[in-house]
PDB file of C-alpha atoms in Angstrom:
ATOM      1  CA  MET A   7    -153.331 -85.890  -5.587  1.00 52.00           C
ATOM      2  CA  SER A   8    -150.363 -83.783  -6.686  1.00 60.00           C
ATOM      3  CA  ILE A   9    -148.221 -81.976  -4.150  1.00 62.00           C
ATOM      4  CA  ARG A  10    -147.494 -78.328  -4.885  1.00 68.00           C
ATOM      5  CA  HIS A  11    -144.754 -76.423  -3.158  1.00 77.00           C
ATOM      6  CA  LYS A  12    -144.864 -72.735  -2.325  1.00 82.00           C
ATOM      7  CA  ALA A  13    -142.231 -70.744  -4.220  1.00 91.00           C
ATOM      8  CA  HIS A  14    -139.565 -69.082  -2.096  1.00 94.00           C
ATOM      9  CA  PRO A  15    -140.500 -65.352  -2.134  1.00 96.00           C
ATOM     10  CA  TRP A  16    -136.890 -64.250  -2.672  1.00 97.00           C
ATOM     11  CA  HIS A  17    -135.520 -66.939  -4.972  1.00 96.00           C
ATOM     12  CA  GLY A  18    -138.581 -68.565  -6.528  1.00 94.00           C
ATOM     13  CA  ILE A  19    -140.370 -65.469  -7.838  1.00 96.00           C
ATOM     14  CA  GLU A  20    -139.011 -63.220 -10.602  1.00 95.00           C
ATOM     15  CA  ALA A  21    -138.609 -59.456 -10.377  1.00 97.00           C
ATOM     16  CA  GLY A  22    -140.855 -59.193 -13.447  1.00 95.00           C
ATOM     17  CA  ASP A  23    -140.540 -59.325 -17.228  1.00 95.00           C
ATOM     18  CA  ASN A  24    -140.776 -55.519 -17.427  1.00 97.00           C
ATOM     19  CA  ALA A  25    -138.369 -54.702 -14.593  1.00 98.00           C
ATOM     20  CA  PRO A  26    -137.282 -52.072 -13.715  1.00 98.00           C
ATOM     21  CA  ASP A  27    -140.277 -50.204 -15.232  1.00 98.00           C
ATOM     22  CA  ILE A  28    -142.737 -52.470 -13.416  1.00 98.00           C
ATOM     23  CA  VAL A  29    -141.561 -54.820 -10.678  1.00 98.00           C
ATOM     24  CA  THR A  30    -143.028 -57.543  -8.524  1.00 98.00           C
ATOM     25  CA  ALA A  31    -142.895 -56.635  -4.839  1.00 98.00           C
ATOM     26  CA  PHE A  32    -143.268 -59.129  -2.017  1.00 98.00           C
ATOM     27  CA  ILE A  33    -144.962 -57.288   0.845  1.00 97.00           C
ATOM     28  CA  GLU A  34    -143.752 -58.141   4.343  1.00 96.00           C
ATOM     29  CA  ILE A  35    -145.497 -55.479   6.447  1.00 95.00           C
ATOM     30  CA  VAL A  36    -148.401 -53.052   6.094  1.00 94.00           C
ATOM     31  CA  PRO A  37    -149.174 -49.754   7.907  1.00 91.00           C
ATOM     32  CA  SER A  38    -151.403 -51.433  10.519  1.00 87.00           C
ATOM     33  CA  ASP A  39    -148.681 -53.832  11.685  1.00 87.00           C
ATOM     34  CA  THR A  40    -147.275 -53.202  15.160  1.00 84.00           C
ATOM     35  CA  ILE A  41    -144.783 -56.031  14.626  1.00 84.00           C
ATOM     36  CA  LYS A  42    -142.009 -55.841  12.024  1.00 85.00           C
ATOM     37  CA  TYR A  43    -142.140 -59.024   9.964  1.00 89.00           C
ATOM     38  CA  GLU A  44    -139.219 -60.053   7.800  1.00 92.00           C
ATOM     39  CA  ILE A  45    -138.643 -62.877   5.356  1.00 94.00           C
ATOM     40  CA  ASP A  46    -136.674 -65.803   6.725  1.00 94.00           C
ATOM     41  CA  LYS A  47    -134.014 -66.256   4.055  1.00 93.00           C
ATOM     42  CA  ILE A  48    -133.735 -70.012   4.543  1.00 93.00           C
ATOM     43  CA  SER A  49    -137.367 -71.139   4.713  1.00 92.00           C
ATOM     44  CA  GLY A  50    -139.082 -68.292   2.837  1.00 93.00           C
ATOM     45  CA  TYR A  51    -141.658 -67.853   5.603  1.00 93.00           C
ATOM     46  CA  LEU A  52    -142.307 -64.563   7.347  1.00 93.00           C
ATOM     47  CA  ARG A  53    -140.827 -64.345  10.821  1.00 92.00           C
ATOM     48  CA  ILE A  54    -141.117 -61.770  13.582  1.00 91.00           C
ATOM     49  CA  ASP A  55    -138.091 -59.483  13.493  1.00 82.00           C
ATOM     50  CA  ARG A  56    -139.079 -57.190  16.370  1.00 77.00           C
ATOM     51  CA  PRO A  57    -141.975 -55.164  17.731  1.00 77.00           C
ATOM     52  CA  GLN A  58    -142.215 -51.697  16.216  1.00 71.00           C
ATOM     53  CA  LYS A  59    -140.688 -49.244  18.685  1.00 66.00           C
ATOM     54  CA  PHE A  60    -143.062 -46.722  20.275  1.00 62.00           C
ATOM     55  CA  SER A  61    -145.641 -45.444  17.751  1.00 61.00           C
ATOM     56  CA  ASN A  62    -143.299 -45.776  14.783  1.00 71.00           C
ATOM     57  CA  MET A  63    -145.271 -47.645  12.101  1.00 80.00           C
ATOM     58  CA  ILE A  64    -144.481 -47.992   8.406  1.00 86.00           C
ATOM     59  CA  PRO A  65    -146.511 -45.423   6.384  1.00 91.00           C
ATOM     60  CA  THR A  66    -146.788 -47.641   3.270  1.00 95.00           C
ATOM     61  CA  LEU A  67    -146.746 -51.225   2.105  1.00 97.00           C
ATOM     62  CA  TYR A  68    -143.171 -52.423   2.591  1.00 97.00           C
ATOM     63  CA  GLY A  69    -141.217 -55.393   1.348  1.00 97.00           C
ATOM     64  CA  PHE A  70    -138.618 -56.308  -1.249  1.00 98.00           C
ATOM     65  CA  ILE A  71    -138.104 -57.036  -4.930  1.00 98.00           C
ATOM     66  CA  PRO A  72    -137.490 -60.765  -5.525  1.00 98.00           C
ATOM     67  CA  GLN A  73    -134.200 -61.888  -7.077  1.00 97.00           C
ATOM     68  CA  THR A  74    -132.412 -58.703  -6.062  1.00 98.00           C
ATOM     69  CA  TYR A  75    -129.494 -58.345  -3.653  1.00 98.00           C
ATOM     70  CA  CYS A  76    -127.676 -55.338  -2.244  1.00 98.00           C
ATOM     71  CA  ALA A  77    -123.980 -56.077  -2.666  1.00 98.00           C
ATOM     72  CA  GLU A  78    -121.049 -54.758  -4.733  1.00 98.00           C
ATOM     73  CA  GLU A  79    -122.919 -53.118  -7.633  1.00 98.00           C
ATOM     74  CA  VAL A  80    -125.405 -51.343  -5.376  1.00 98.00           C
ATOM     75  CA  ALA A  81    -122.649 -50.219  -2.985  1.00 98.00           C
ATOM     76  CA  GLU A  82    -120.532 -48.900  -5.866  1.00 98.00           C
ATOM     77  CA  TYR A  83    -123.421 -46.803  -7.170  1.00 98.00           C
ATOM     78  CA  ALA A  84    -124.205 -45.462  -3.698  1.00 97.00           C
ATOM     79  CA  GLU A  85    -120.574 -44.441  -3.285  1.00 97.00           C
ATOM     80  CA  ILE A  86    -120.464 -42.710  -6.687  1.00 97.00           C
ATOM     81  CA  LYS A  87    -123.689 -40.798  -6.112  1.00 97.00           C
ATOM     82  CA  SER A  88    -123.225 -39.920  -2.450  1.00 96.00           C
ATOM     83  CA  GLY A  89    -119.511 -39.149  -2.493  1.00 94.00           C
ATOM     84  CA  ARG A  90    -119.242 -41.196   0.689  1.00 93.00           C
ATOM     85  CA  LYS A  91    -117.238 -44.327   1.387  1.00 94.00           C
ATOM     86  CA  VAL A  92    -119.607 -47.294   1.063  1.00 95.00           C
ATOM     87  CA  ALA A  93    -117.836 -50.552   1.809  1.00 89.00           C
ATOM     88  CA  ARG A  94    -120.670 -52.928   0.958  1.00 96.00           C
ATOM     89  CA  GLY A  95    -124.368 -53.441   0.449  1.00 97.00           C
ATOM     90  CA  ASP A  96    -126.430 -54.548   3.427  1.00 96.00           C
ATOM     91  CA  GLY A  97    -126.646 -58.145   2.162  1.00 96.00           C
ATOM     92  CA  ASP A  98    -130.443 -58.193   1.837  1.00 96.00           C
ATOM     93  CA  PRO A  99    -132.920 -58.063  -1.062  1.00 98.00           C
ATOM     94  CA  LEU A 100    -133.663 -54.553  -2.331  1.00 98.00           C
ATOM     95  CA  ASP A 101    -136.328 -52.900  -0.171  1.00 98.00           C
ATOM     96  CA  ILE A 102    -139.383 -51.253  -1.690  1.00 98.00           C
ATOM     97  CA  CYS A 103    -142.207 -49.039  -0.415  1.00 98.00           C
ATOM     98  CA  VAL A 104    -145.437 -49.283  -2.417  1.00 97.00           C
ATOM     99  CA  LEU A 105    -147.954 -46.448  -2.238  1.00 96.00           C
ATOM    100  CA  SER A 106    -151.617 -47.353  -2.543  1.00 94.00           C
ATOM    101  CA  GLU A 107    -154.848 -45.446  -1.967  1.00 92.00           C
ATOM    102  CA  ARG A 108    -156.598 -48.625  -0.859  1.00 90.00           C
ATOM    103  CA  SER A 109    -155.953 -50.312   2.464  1.00 88.00           C
ATOM    104  CA  VAL A 110    -154.150 -53.661   2.371  1.00 92.00           C
ATOM    105  CA  THR A 111    -154.683 -55.497   5.643  1.00 91.00           C
ATOM    106  CA  HIS A 112    -151.861 -58.037   5.685  1.00 91.00           C
ATOM    107  CA  GLY A 113    -148.502 -58.889   4.175  1.00 93.00           C
ATOM    108  CA  ASP A 114    -147.234 -62.124   2.573  1.00 93.00           C
ATOM    109  CA  ILE A 115    -148.644 -61.017  -0.779  1.00 96.00           C
ATOM    110  CA  LEU A 116    -147.322 -60.048  -4.215  1.00 97.00           C
ATOM    111  CA  VAL A 117    -147.956 -56.610  -5.708  1.00 97.00           C
ATOM    112  CA  GLN A 118    -147.157 -55.170  -9.126  1.00 98.00           C
ATOM    113  CA  ALA A 119    -145.442 -51.835  -8.526  1.00 98.00           C
ATOM    114  CA  VAL A 120    -144.157 -48.943 -10.648  1.00 98.00           C
ATOM    115  CA  PRO A 121    -140.896 -47.454  -9.247  1.00 98.00           C
ATOM    116  CA  ILE A 122    -140.815 -43.649  -9.159  1.00 98.00           C
ATOM    117  CA  GLY A 123    -137.742 -42.945  -7.014  1.00 98.00           C
ATOM    118  CA  GLY A 124    -136.001 -43.895  -3.822  1.00 98.00           C
ATOM    119  CA  PHE A 125    -133.879 -43.063  -0.802  1.00 97.00           C
ATOM    120  CA  ARG A 126    -130.126 -43.566  -0.781  1.00 98.00           C
ATOM    121  CA  LEU A 127    -129.905 -44.784   2.795  1.00 96.00           C
ATOM    122  CA  LEU A 128    -126.668 -45.714   4.538  1.00 95.00           C
ATOM    123  CA  ASP A 129    -127.147 -48.009   7.522  1.00 91.00           C
ATOM    124  CA  ASP A 130    -123.943 -47.924   9.580  1.00 88.00           C
ATOM    125  CA  GLY A 131    -122.078 -47.248   6.325  1.00 91.00           C
ATOM    126  CA  GLU A 132    -123.766 -50.005   4.289  1.00 95.00           C
ATOM    127  CA  ALA A 133    -125.928 -49.330   1.211  1.00 97.00           C
ATOM    128  CA  ASP A 134    -129.559 -49.969   2.110  1.00 97.00           C
ATOM    129  CA  ASP A 135    -131.572 -48.258  -0.645  1.00 98.00           C
ATOM    130  CA  LYS A 136    -135.333 -47.926  -0.323  1.00 98.00           C
ATOM    131  CA  ILE A 137    -137.185 -47.871  -3.644  1.00 98.00           C
ATOM    132  CA  ILE A 138    -140.390 -45.813  -3.704  1.00 98.00           C
ATOM    133  CA  ALA A 139    -143.122 -47.120  -6.009  1.00 98.00           C
ATOM    134  CA  VAL A 140    -146.830 -46.819  -6.671  1.00 97.00           C
ATOM    135  CA  MET A 141    -149.167 -49.771  -6.975  1.00 97.00           C
ATOM    136  CA  LYS A 142    -149.847 -50.531 -10.627  1.00 96.00           C
ATOM    137  CA  GLY A 143    -153.325 -49.343 -11.593  1.00 94.00           C
ATOM    138  CA  ASP A 144    -153.939 -47.365  -8.405  1.00 94.00           C
ATOM    139  CA  GLU A 145    -156.522 -44.729  -9.260  1.00 91.00           C
ATOM    140  CA  PHE A 146    -154.880 -41.974  -7.203  1.00 91.00           C
ATOM    141  CA  TYR A 147    -151.156 -42.635  -7.014  1.00 92.00           C
ATOM    142  CA  ARG A 148    -150.700 -43.586 -10.668  1.00 89.00           C
ATOM    143  CA  GLN A 149    -150.596 -39.846 -11.437  1.00 91.00           C
ATOM    144  CA  TRP A 150    -147.178 -39.756  -9.755  1.00 95.00           C
ATOM    145  CA  ASN A 151    -144.547 -40.674 -12.343  1.00 96.00           C
ATOM    146  CA  ASP A 152    -141.517 -39.468 -10.401  1.00 97.00           C
ATOM    147  CA  VAL A 153    -140.731 -38.843  -6.757  1.00 96.00           C
ATOM    148  CA  SER A 154    -140.698 -35.124  -7.593  1.00 96.00           C
ATOM    149  CA  ASP A 155    -144.482 -35.394  -8.120  1.00 96.00           C
ATOM    150  CA  CYS A 156    -144.971 -36.407  -4.463  1.00 93.00           C
ATOM    151  CA  PRO A 157    -145.815 -33.746  -1.844  1.00 93.00           C
ATOM    152  CA  PRO A 158    -142.722 -33.017   0.288  1.00 93.00           C
ATOM    153  CA  SER A 159    -144.697 -33.853   3.454  1.00 94.00           C
ATOM    154  CA  TYR A 160    -145.263 -37.393   2.173  1.00 91.00           C
ATOM    155  CA  ILE A 161    -141.572 -37.903   1.471  1.00 93.00           C
ATOM    156  CA  ASP A 162    -140.677 -36.417   4.856  1.00 94.00           C
ATOM    157  CA  ARG A 163    -142.952 -38.926   6.573  1.00 92.00           C
ATOM    158  CA  LEU A 164    -141.178 -41.814   4.866  1.00 93.00           C
ATOM    159  CA  LYS A 165    -137.772 -40.338   5.641  1.00 93.00           C
ATOM    160  CA  HIS A 166    -138.674 -39.951   9.305  1.00 89.00           C
ATOM    161  CA  TYR A 167    -139.672 -43.610   9.553  1.00 89.00           C
ATOM    162  CA  PHE A 168    -136.453 -44.943   8.065  1.00 90.00           C
ATOM    163  CA  LEU A 169    -134.264 -42.605  10.092  1.00 87.00           C
ATOM    164  CA  THR A 170    -135.872 -43.576  13.410  1.00 82.00           C
ATOM    165  CA  TYR A 171    -137.415 -47.048  13.130  1.00 75.00           C
ATOM    166  CA  LYS A 172    -134.398 -48.834  14.617  1.00 70.00           C
ATOM    167  CA  HIS A 173    -133.675 -46.427  17.436  1.00 65.00           C
ATOM    168  CA  LEU A 174    -134.894 -45.337  20.825  1.00 61.00           C
ATOM    169  CA  PRO A 175    -134.713 -41.566  21.379  1.00 61.00           C
ATOM    170  CA  SER A 176    -131.620 -41.948  23.590  1.00 59.00           C
ATOM    171  CA  GLU A 177    -129.694 -44.027  21.061  1.00 65.00           C
ATOM    172  CA  HIS A 178    -127.105 -42.811  18.559  1.00 68.00           C
ATOM    173  CA  LEU A 179    -128.510 -42.741  15.018  1.00 71.00           C
ATOM    174  CA  ILE A 180    -126.665 -44.942  12.529  1.00 79.00           C
ATOM    175  CA  CYS A 181    -129.033 -44.492   9.564  1.00 87.00           C
ATOM    176  CA  GLU A 182    -128.538 -41.605   7.143  1.00 92.00           C
ATOM    177  CA  ILE A 183    -130.368 -40.669   3.943  1.00 95.00           C
ATOM    178  CA  THR A 184    -127.826 -38.990   1.703  1.00 96.00           C
ATOM    179  CA  GLN A 185    -130.187 -38.361  -1.234  1.00 97.00           C
ATOM    180  CA  VAL A 186    -133.751 -38.660  -2.424  1.00 97.00           C
ATOM    181  CA  TYR A 187    -133.556 -39.689  -6.080  1.00 98.00           C
ATOM    182  CA  GLY A 188    -135.963 -39.950  -8.982  1.00 98.00           C
ATOM    183  CA  ARG A 189    -137.225 -42.611 -11.318  1.00 98.00           C
ATOM    184  CA  GLU A 190    -134.114 -42.879 -13.515  1.00 98.00           C
ATOM    185  CA  GLU A 191    -131.792 -43.546 -10.583  1.00 98.00           C
ATOM    186  CA  ALA A 192    -134.302 -45.962  -9.070  1.00 98.00           C
ATOM    187  CA  HIS A 193    -134.171 -47.977 -12.290  1.00 98.00           C
ATOM    188  CA  GLU A 194    -130.365 -48.058 -12.107  1.00 98.00           C
ATOM    189  CA  VAL A 195    -130.405 -49.239  -8.484  1.00 98.00           C
ATOM    190  CA  ILE A 196    -132.867 -52.019  -9.371  1.00 98.00           C
ATOM    191  CA  LYS A 197    -130.739 -53.137 -12.323  1.00 98.00           C
ATOM    192  CA  ARG A 198    -127.655 -53.235 -10.132  1.00 98.00           C
ATOM    193  CA  ALA A 199    -129.469 -55.162  -7.400  1.00 98.00           C
ATOM    194  CA  MET A 200    -130.616 -57.685 -10.007  1.00 98.00           C
ATOM    195  CA  ALA A 201    -127.014 -58.002 -11.236  1.00 98.00           C
ATOM    196  CA  ASP A 202    -125.779 -58.498  -7.662  1.00 98.00           C
ATOM    197  CA  TYR A 203    -128.351 -61.251  -7.204  1.00 98.00           C
ATOM    198  CA  GLN A 204    -127.257 -63.037 -10.374  1.00 97.00           C
ATOM    199  CA  HIS A 205    -123.627 -62.831  -9.279  1.00 96.00           C
ATOM    200  CA  HIS A 206    -124.270 -64.269  -5.826  1.00 96.00           C
ATOM    201  CA  TYR A 207    -127.397 -66.418  -6.235  1.00 94.00           C
ATOM    202  CA  GLY A 208    -127.933 -66.970  -9.946  1.00 87.00           C
ATOM    203  CA  TYR A 209    -127.706 -70.732  -9.486  1.00 69.00           C
ATOM    204  CA  TYR A 210    -131.152 -70.661  -7.848  1.00 60.00           C
ATOM    205  CA  THR A 211    -132.782 -69.751 -11.145  1.00 55.00           C
ATOM    206  CA  THR A 212    -130.869 -71.972 -13.558  1.00 45.00           C
TER     207      THR A 212
END
């Protein structure tokens, strides 16, 4: 009997042949999760990062794009676009939110997603972009081709989560969203995150 090994979700799965137009997303957490799960970079298994604080729960499917990394290229672009000093990327894979009409009950899955925009988020001065995408083939959300097609209330809900999910009400906020950007800039961020990955971790895929 042959032994098959599970691919590492970050290093062993590709971003997709059609990236950045369509990307593979590895989903870590879903809206029903009261625990924030995060990929363990060494083993590739999901681990518990922390309980979600208060009633703050992710409004969408949330995870990352495999074989991406937020480092020099991503930080440079964030600095150019925001006009702020951005010393570095946050040192993690590029985060992605995937909108879907249908309920997905658990993470640790792969989803084909179509990027339509993103948030330029600075976390204590580090670039920590959040790509916004729609699930490929979704009957409702596929009508949204750019973040400008989304109702402002939907974007505000996502913004609120990322601005507050790490903090208690009494704590000083260190997360800031400098811009909400559209599809074209999202594609550029993804390309840069893929380039950062190749620079730092390309040996995993050779």
